Amino acid sequence: MGLHSMRQRSAPGGTAEPAPKPSGYLAGRPSTRSALAISSLLALLACAPALTTRPATATIGEGQPDRTVTAPARGTSSANFSRTILPGSRLRYAGSIPEGQIWRPVGWVLLAEGRHMHEAYVVERDGQWIGFYLPVERAFSPLASPPTLRTETSS
C-alpha cells in the first residue's frame, strides 16, 4: 500500500475515508508525464558538451574608442549553442590575445554556453567575430562558423 492510501481522515458520523491524493499523482506515484519531463531534462543537461577552450593570456589595452554593433551577428559556440549580438550593442576595447582583439560588452552580458555558462567577451579579427574570450577562465573559445561583425565608432 502506498503512503497516500494509508492515511485516513474521519468523515462526519465517525466513518473513515481515504485522504485525497495530491494532484499530479496516480496511485501514489508521480504521473508519467512528470517523470518523462524530469528524465528528459536530466538527459539533456548530462549531454551538453563543454566548450572547446584553450588558454589565452590577454594583453590588457585601452585607448580605442567604443564600438556600436550595426547589424546582427549570430555566432554558434563549439558546444552548438548560438548567441546573437544585436544592433545597438556597445563594445569596449579590453585588450588582445594572439587570436584577435578582445571587446567587452558595455551595459549587457554575453554568456557562452556549453555544459556550464561562462561570462564572455567578443574576440574580433579582420571584421569577424571569431570567438569568445572567457575572462574568469583566461581562455579562448572559437566559434564554429565566425560571422561578420559590423560596427561603427561610438560617439
XYZ file of C-alpha atoms in Angstrom:
155
model
C 0.000 0.000 0.000
C 1.236 3.466 -0.815
C 1.636 6.200 1.728
C -1.386 8.084 0.388
C -3.766 5.156 0.703
C -2.786 4.526 4.332
C -3.659 7.986 5.612
C -7.280 8.360 6.542
C -9.418 11.080 7.958
C -12.697 10.954 9.829
C -15.830 11.867 7.980
C -18.958 13.195 9.694
C -20.585 10.348 11.590
C -17.276 8.753 12.601
C -16.556 6.754 9.464
C -13.057 6.904 8.000
C -12.412 7.840 4.374
C -9.122 7.932 2.478
C -7.312 11.276 2.327
C -7.364 12.923 -1.099
C -4.281 12.256 -3.211
C -2.123 15.194 -4.208
C -2.619 16.373 -7.768
C -0.075 15.024 -10.247
C -0.059 11.634 -8.549
C -1.654 8.431 -9.719
C -1.861 5.614 -7.167
C 0.846 7.252 -5.050
C 3.359 7.622 -7.925
C 4.386 10.679 -9.930
C 2.478 10.951 -13.157
C 4.123 9.508 -16.231
C 4.237 12.923 -17.890
C 6.112 14.465 -14.940
C 8.571 11.582 -14.776
C 9.206 11.788 -18.522
C 9.764 15.553 -18.380
C 12.228 15.268 -15.495
C 14.085 12.392 -17.181
C 14.328 14.312 -20.450
C 15.661 17.420 -18.720
C 18.290 15.426 -16.841
C 19.338 13.667 -20.040
C 19.723 16.966 -21.887
C 21.769 18.508 -19.101
C 24.012 15.476 -18.837
C 24.670 15.506 -22.595
C 25.516 19.193 -23.039
C 29.100 19.307 -24.275
C 31.725 21.520 -22.724
C 33.057 24.464 -24.714
C 36.268 23.882 -26.612
C 38.791 26.212 -24.997
C 42.497 26.862 -24.953
C 44.494 29.018 -22.543
C 44.860 32.624 -23.653
C 46.971 35.249 -21.963
C 45.457 38.639 -22.666
C 47.388 41.842 -23.082
C 45.245 44.495 -21.402
C 44.657 47.528 -23.557
C 42.935 50.884 -23.627
C 42.754 53.889 -25.865
C 40.467 52.672 -28.627
C 37.027 54.245 -28.881
C 33.956 52.190 -28.040
C 32.151 50.499 -30.925
C 28.460 50.024 -31.591
C 27.224 46.961 -33.469
C 25.287 47.999 -36.600
C 23.936 44.629 -37.817
C 23.011 41.415 -36.008
C 25.823 38.891 -35.683
C 24.871 35.318 -34.820
C 27.625 33.003 -33.667
C 27.482 29.332 -32.717
C 29.770 28.053 -29.982
C 31.795 24.854 -30.173
C 29.087 23.340 -27.931
C 26.461 24.182 -30.606
C 24.684 26.963 -28.686
C 24.053 30.165 -30.627
C 24.251 33.757 -29.460
C 23.229 36.887 -31.337
C 24.784 40.296 -30.803
C 22.048 42.778 -31.629
C 22.403 46.131 -33.406
C 22.958 48.927 -30.908
C 25.057 46.703 -28.621
C 28.065 48.584 -27.344
C 31.570 47.102 -27.077
C 34.653 48.470 -25.283
C 38.206 47.505 -26.202
C 39.697 45.360 -23.425
C 42.938 44.097 -24.952
C 44.171 41.369 -27.234
C 45.155 37.727 -27.443
C 47.044 36.073 -30.307
C 43.710 35.178 -31.969
C 42.416 38.768 -32.125
C 41.127 41.835 -30.272
C 39.002 41.468 -27.135
C 35.882 43.626 -26.841
C 33.954 43.740 -23.551
C 30.170 44.238 -23.670
C 29.041 47.558 -22.162
C 25.657 47.574 -20.409
C 24.861 43.948 -21.263
C 26.253 40.483 -20.569
C 27.399 37.944 -23.125
C 27.279 34.319 -21.998
C 28.991 31.429 -23.748
C 27.018 28.268 -23.080
C 28.133 24.667 -23.019
C 28.000 22.283 -20.091
C 28.331 25.473 -17.982
C 27.570 29.159 -18.520
C 30.616 31.413 -18.902
C 30.853 35.198 -18.891
C 32.349 36.037 -22.265
C 33.835 38.898 -24.248
C 33.845 39.176 -28.041
C 37.044 38.256 -29.897
C 37.207 40.021 -33.260
C 39.716 39.731 -36.095
C 39.510 41.365 -39.520
C 35.835 42.286 -39.103
C 34.735 38.826 -37.975
C 33.535 37.637 -34.579
C 35.840 34.635 -34.260
C 35.184 33.526 -30.700
C 34.745 34.191 -27.011
C 37.343 35.325 -24.522
C 36.449 33.869 -21.118
C 37.948 36.312 -18.587
C 37.421 34.134 -15.498
C 38.986 31.076 -17.133
C 41.539 33.152 -19.077
C 40.730 31.116 -22.151
C 39.687 31.478 -25.784
C 36.773 29.512 -27.246
C 36.410 29.640 -31.044
C 33.071 29.952 -32.816
C 32.085 27.103 -35.122
C 31.485 29.488 -38.055
C 32.564 33.114 -37.475
C 30.037 35.721 -38.652
C 30.841 39.218 -39.859
C 30.804 41.755 -37.025
C 29.700 45.123 -38.387
C 30.483 48.028 -36.067
C 30.969 51.757 -36.082
C 32.832 54.021 -33.696
C 30.594 55.158 -30.851
C 30.320 58.839 -30.027
